[in-house]
């Protein structure tokens, strides 16, 4: 049990390729799978899971290559979709799914494949729909080269500047902060996130196949390109709702996000 009183149960699901996917669950109600983005594992999605636990049985998990999960080579986006499928099966065969950033893209692709998803919530999938932002197609290869050469800090810096849009001078200041070493520990997974994003183009045809009730959320404090991506994503998914919530850069506080997700997913 954590200091906020939430009781967590830890488990492991086996994906289609045999990879073990570590998860933690808490709460009561219909299951919801929380799919994190870059620099996320189940510890970073835990505050939102705790805020949702009064109405959902929450499943936060370590995407492959992170935390307690395995990492079977070679990497493929399809394997991560299969990881979501394994968690849904573990949760009882159907579940709600929430995805953040690259995790939102994964969640959308899982829904597009017809996985048994009762409702879908996507937070700022990082598609490039204008001249600003978005992922560069060659970024994944450059990140892999840096990590392979042992330059994990440089890989983190490259991702933050080129994929997230953090100014170089701000990244320089971050290098001395306590969380920098934690980000370096996840540097090998940044190429996974950029592979999920691909060339950054909005996959309108793929999104148009989603039949799951969907809400797409953005933060009023996010950069213009991320908010535009959320608007375009909602427009591409039949019947999707678009909601903007007060928040900061690529985040909305869990105490504000959770009630909105409850309302949109459970009615």
Short mmCIF file of C-alpha atoms in Angstrom, two decimals:
data_model
loop_
_atom_site.label_atom_id
_atom_site.label_comp_id
_atom_site.label_asym_id
_atom_site.label_seq_id
_atom_site.Cartn_x
_atom_site.Cartn_y
_atom_site.Cartn_z
CA UNK A 1 0.00 0.00 0.00
CA UNK A 2 1.32 3.43 -0.97
CA UNK A 3 1.16 6.55 1.28
CA UNK A 4 -2.08 7.63 -0.41
CA UNK A 5 -3.73 4.42 0.77
CA UNK A 6 -3.86 2.70 -2.62
CA UNK A 7 -3.26 -1.06 -2.44
CA UNK A 8 -1.32 -2.43 -5.41
CA UNK A 9 -1.07 -6.00 -6.67
CA UNK A 10 1.89 -6.86 -8.92
CA UNK A 11 1.70 -9.44 -11.69
CA UNK A 12 3.09 -10.46 -15.05
CA UNK A 13 1.39 -11.16 -18.39
CA UNK A 14 2.95 -13.20 -21.19
CA UNK A 15 2.85 -11.54 -24.61
CA UNK A 16 2.43 -13.43 -27.87
CA UNK A 17 6.19 -13.72 -28.41
CA UNK A 18 6.74 -15.00 -24.86
CA UNK A 19 7.96 -11.69 -23.41
CA UNK A 20 6.96 -11.14 -19.79
CA UNK A 21 5.14 -7.83 -19.25
CA UNK A 22 5.16 -6.60 -15.64
CA UNK A 23 2.13 -4.74 -14.36
CA UNK A 24 0.50 -3.49 -11.17
CA UNK A 25 -3.20 -3.22 -10.54
CA UNK A 26 -5.40 -1.45 -8.03
CA UNK A 27 -8.97 -0.32 -7.54
CA UNK A 28 -12.43 -1.63 -8.33
CA UNK A 29 -14.64 -1.42 -11.39
CA UNK A 30 -14.09 -2.05 -15.08
CA UNK A 31 -10.44 -2.52 -16.06
CA UNK A 32 -8.43 0.26 -17.69
CA UNK A 33 -4.95 -0.25 -19.17
CA UNK A 34 -2.60 2.76 -18.90
CA UNK A 35 -0.08 2.93 -21.74
CA UNK A 36 2.81 5.28 -20.99
CA UNK A 37 4.97 7.24 -23.40
CA UNK A 38 8.68 8.01 -23.54
CA UNK A 39 10.46 8.07 -20.15
CA UNK A 40 7.42 6.30 -18.67
CA UNK A 41 7.08 3.06 -16.77
CA UNK A 42 4.41 1.95 -14.36
CA UNK A 43 5.79 4.24 -11.64
CA UNK A 44 5.09 7.35 -13.74
CA UNK A 45 1.51 6.33 -14.57
CA UNK A 46 0.83 5.40 -10.91
CA UNK A 47 -0.53 8.84 -9.83
CA UNK A 48 -3.19 8.72 -12.56
CA UNK A 49 -3.94 5.08 -11.76
CA UNK A 50 -4.47 6.00 -8.11
CA UNK A 51 -6.79 8.84 -9.10
CA UNK A 52 -8.84 6.46 -11.26
CA UNK A 53 -8.91 3.57 -8.80
CA UNK A 54 -12.23 4.57 -7.21
CA UNK A 55 -14.04 3.84 -10.49
CA UNK A 56 -11.74 1.48 -12.43
CA UNK A 57 -9.51 -1.49 -11.83
CA UNK A 58 -6.34 0.15 -13.11
CA UNK A 59 -3.49 -1.66 -14.86
CA UNK A 60 -0.23 0.26 -15.09
CA UNK A 61 2.56 -1.64 -16.81
CA UNK A 62 6.17 -1.48 -17.87
CA UNK A 63 6.34 -1.36 -21.64
CA UNK A 64 8.84 -3.89 -22.98
CA UNK A 65 12.43 -3.00 -22.21
CA UNK A 66 11.44 -1.06 -19.08
CA UNK A 67 11.27 -1.86 -15.39
CA UNK A 68 10.31 -5.44 -14.70
CA UNK A 69 9.30 -6.33 -18.27
CA UNK A 70 11.35 -8.35 -20.72
CA UNK A 71 12.68 -7.13 -24.05
CA UNK A 72 12.81 -9.64 -26.90
CA UNK A 73 14.74 -8.54 -30.01
CA UNK A 74 14.17 -7.42 -32.66
CA UNK A 75 11.86 -4.59 -31.66
CA UNK A 76 8.62 -4.15 -33.61
CA UNK A 77 5.59 -1.97 -32.98
CA UNK A 78 3.38 -5.01 -33.53
CA UNK A 79 4.94 -6.68 -30.48
CA UNK A 80 3.86 -3.73 -28.33
CA UNK A 81 0.31 -4.01 -29.67
CA UNK A 82 0.43 -7.68 -28.68
CA UNK A 83 1.56 -6.61 -25.21
CA UNK A 84 -1.62 -4.52 -24.88
CA UNK A 85 -3.64 -7.52 -26.05
CA UNK A 86 -2.02 -9.71 -23.38
CA UNK A 87 -2.88 -7.20 -20.67
CA UNK A 88 -6.48 -6.95 -21.86
CA UNK A 89 -6.72 -10.74 -21.70
CA UNK A 90 -5.24 -10.69 -18.18
CA UNK A 91 -7.78 -8.05 -17.18
CA UNK A 92 -10.67 -10.31 -18.17
CA UNK A 93 -10.92 -10.11 -21.95
CA UNK A 94 -12.09 -6.54 -22.44
CA UNK A 95 -10.85 -3.23 -21.04
CA UNK A 96 -10.73 0.52 -21.42
CA UNK A 97 -7.38 1.82 -22.65
CA UNK A 98 -5.69 5.17 -21.98
CA UNK A 99 -2.52 6.13 -23.84
CA UNK A 100 -0.13 9.05 -23.34
CA UNK A 101 2.04 10.45 -26.16
CA UNK A 102 3.66 7.54 -28.05
CA UNK A 103 1.52 5.32 -25.81
CA UNK A 104 -1.53 7.06 -27.27
CA UNK A 105 -0.39 6.01 -30.74
CA UNK A 106 0.02 2.42 -29.54
CA UNK A 107 -3.43 2.51 -27.94
CA UNK A 108 -4.96 3.85 -31.15
CA UNK A 109 -3.26 1.15 -33.24
CA UNK A 110 -4.51 -1.52 -30.83
CA UNK A 111 -8.06 -0.22 -31.27
CA UNK A 112 -7.61 -0.07 -35.05
CA UNK A 113 -6.72 -3.77 -35.01
CA UNK A 114 -10.03 -4.54 -33.33
CA UNK A 115 -8.77 -5.47 -29.87
CA UNK A 116 -11.63 -5.75 -27.34
CA UNK A 117 -11.42 -2.18 -26.06
CA UNK A 118 -14.56 -0.81 -24.40
CA UNK A 119 -13.46 2.80 -24.64
CA UNK A 120 -10.33 4.64 -25.74
CA UNK A 121 -8.69 7.79 -24.33
CA UNK A 122 -5.72 9.33 -26.16
CA UNK A 123 -3.59 12.08 -24.62
CA UNK A 124 -1.66 14.17 -27.17
CA UNK A 125 -0.46 11.58 -29.69
CA UNK A 126 2.64 13.29 -31.18
CA UNK A 127 1.68 13.43 -34.84
CA UNK A 128 2.95 16.24 -37.02
CA UNK A 129 0.06 17.96 -38.78
CA UNK A 130 1.76 21.29 -39.49
CA UNK A 131 5.22 22.78 -39.92
CA UNK A 132 6.09 22.50 -36.21
CA UNK A 133 7.06 19.52 -34.06
CA UNK A 134 6.77 15.84 -34.85
CA UNK A 135 9.25 12.99 -35.09
CA UNK A 136 11.92 12.81 -37.77
CA UNK A 137 12.08 9.50 -39.63
CA UNK A 138 15.82 9.01 -39.08
CA UNK A 139 15.72 9.74 -35.33
CA UNK A 140 15.29 6.11 -34.26
CA UNK A 141 18.50 5.04 -35.99
CA UNK A 142 20.48 7.94 -34.50
CA UNK A 143 19.21 7.15 -30.99
CA UNK A 144 20.14 3.48 -31.37
CA UNK A 145 23.64 4.40 -32.54
CA UNK A 146 24.20 6.70 -29.55
CA UNK A 147 23.01 4.12 -27.02
CA UNK A 148 25.09 1.37 -28.67
CA UNK A 149 28.15 3.62 -28.38
CA UNK A 150 27.47 4.17 -24.68
CA UNK A 151 26.33 7.77 -25.08
CA UNK A 152 23.04 7.41 -23.25
CA UNK A 153 22.99 11.02 -22.06
CA UNK A 154 23.45 12.26 -25.60
CA UNK A 155 20.57 10.04 -26.71
CA UNK A 156 18.33 11.57 -24.03
CA UNK A 157 19.37 15.06 -25.13
CA UNK A 158 18.71 14.28 -28.79
CA UNK A 159 15.25 12.94 -28.03
CA UNK A 160 14.33 15.90 -25.84
CA UNK A 161 15.46 18.48 -28.40
CA UNK A 162 14.41 16.78 -31.66
CA UNK A 163 11.30 14.83 -30.66
CA UNK A 164 9.90 16.82 -27.73
CA UNK A 165 11.08 20.30 -28.72
CA UNK A 166 12.81 21.23 -25.46
CA UNK A 167 15.31 24.07 -26.06
CA UNK A 168 18.95 22.94 -25.95
CA UNK A 169 19.77 25.36 -23.15
CA UNK A 170 16.97 23.91 -21.02
CA UNK A 171 18.26 20.37 -21.64
CA UNK A 172 21.73 21.47 -20.57
CA UNK A 173 20.28 22.53 -17.24
CA UNK A 174 18.42 19.24 -16.86
CA UNK A 175 21.65 17.22 -17.01
CA UNK A 176 22.45 18.15 -13.42
CA UNK A 177 19.05 17.18 -12.04
CA UNK A 178 18.44 13.95 -10.07
CA UNK A 179 16.03 12.51 -12.67
CA UNK A 180 18.61 12.71 -15.47
CA UNK A 181 20.21 9.39 -14.52
CA UNK A 182 16.75 7.78 -14.48
CA UNK A 183 16.11 9.07 -18.01
CA UNK A 184 19.48 7.72 -19.11
CA UNK A 185 18.38 4.34 -17.78
CA UNK A 186 15.49 4.37 -20.26
CA UNK A 187 17.53 5.74 -23.18
CA UNK A 188 17.53 2.40 -25.03
CA UNK A 189 13.72 2.55 -25.27
CA UNK A 190 13.60 5.99 -26.90
CA UNK A 191 14.17 4.39 -30.30
CA UNK A 192 11.05 2.32 -29.61
CA UNK A 193 9.00 5.47 -29.05
CA UNK A 194 10.27 7.09 -32.24
CA UNK A 195 9.59 3.88 -34.19
CA UNK A 196 6.00 3.98 -32.92
CA UNK A 197 5.72 7.59 -34.15
CA UNK A 198 7.28 6.74 -37.51
CA UNK A 199 7.73 9.74 -39.76
CA UNK A 200 5.27 11.68 -37.63
CA UNK A 201 2.57 11.85 -40.30
CA UNK A 202 -1.04 11.50 -39.17
CA UNK A 203 -2.16 7.96 -40.18
CA UNK A 204 -5.64 9.14 -41.11
CA UNK A 205 -6.69 5.98 -42.96
CA UNK A 206 -5.66 3.76 -40.04
CA UNK A 207 -7.37 5.99 -37.49
CA UNK A 208 -10.53 5.98 -39.59
CA UNK A 209 -10.93 2.23 -38.95
CA UNK A 210 -11.32 2.71 -35.19
CA UNK A 211 -14.84 1.77 -34.11
CA UNK A 212 -14.20 2.14 -30.36
CA UNK A 213 -15.78 5.13 -28.56
CA UNK A 214 -12.87 7.55 -28.26
CA UNK A 215 -11.91 10.77 -26.51
CA UNK A 216 -8.76 12.70 -27.45
CA UNK A 217 -7.37 15.04 -24.78
CA UNK A 218 -4.85 17.87 -24.88
CA UNK A 219 -3.45 20.29 -22.30
CA UNK A 220 -3.91 24.04 -22.63
CA UNK A 221 -0.26 24.38 -21.56
CA UNK A 222 1.14 22.20 -24.35
CA UNK A 223 2.85 23.50 -27.48
CA UNK A 224 0.65 24.43 -30.40
CA UNK A 225 1.78 21.46 -32.51
CA UNK A 226 0.74 18.88 -29.90
CA UNK A 227 -2.66 20.49 -29.47
CA UNK A 228 -3.11 20.57 -33.24
CA UNK A 229 -2.21 16.89 -33.37
CA UNK A 230 -4.91 16.09 -30.80
CA UNK A 231 -7.49 18.03 -32.81
CA UNK A 232 -6.52 16.25 -36.03
CA UNK A 233 -6.54 12.84 -34.35
CA UNK A 234 -10.04 13.37 -33.02
CA UNK A 235 -11.21 14.50 -36.46
CA UNK A 236 -9.77 11.35 -38.06
CA UNK A 237 -11.49 8.88 -35.69
CA UNK A 238 -15.20 8.42 -36.44
CA UNK A 239 -17.35 9.89 -33.68
CA UNK A 240 -14.40 10.83 -31.44
CA UNK A 241 -14.67 13.61 -28.86
CA UNK A 242 -11.95 16.23 -28.38
CA UNK A 243 -11.39 17.77 -24.97
CA UNK A 244 -8.88 20.45 -23.85
CA UNK A 245 -8.04 20.57 -20.14
CA UNK A 246 -6.03 23.09 -18.09
CA UNK A 247 -2.51 21.80 -17.60
CA UNK A 248 1.18 22.19 -18.27
CA UNK A 249 3.61 21.05 -20.96
CA UNK A 250 2.31 17.68 -22.21
CA UNK A 251 0.51 16.93 -18.94
CA UNK A 252 -2.68 17.50 -16.99
CA UNK A 253 -2.65 16.92 -13.21
CA UNK A 254 -4.15 13.51 -12.36
CA UNK A 255 -6.72 15.08 -10.05
CA UNK A 256 -8.09 16.99 -13.05
CA UNK A 257 -7.56 14.38 -15.74
CA UNK A 258 -9.14 11.45 -13.87
CA UNK A 259 -12.65 12.99 -13.48
CA UNK A 260 -12.67 13.93 -17.17
CA UNK A 261 -11.71 10.39 -18.18
CA UNK A 262 -14.39 8.94 -15.90
CA UNK A 263 -17.02 11.18 -17.46
CA UNK A 264 -15.99 10.47 -21.05
CA UNK A 265 -15.42 6.73 -20.69
CA UNK A 266 -18.12 5.73 -18.22
CA UNK A 267 -20.72 8.43 -18.98
#
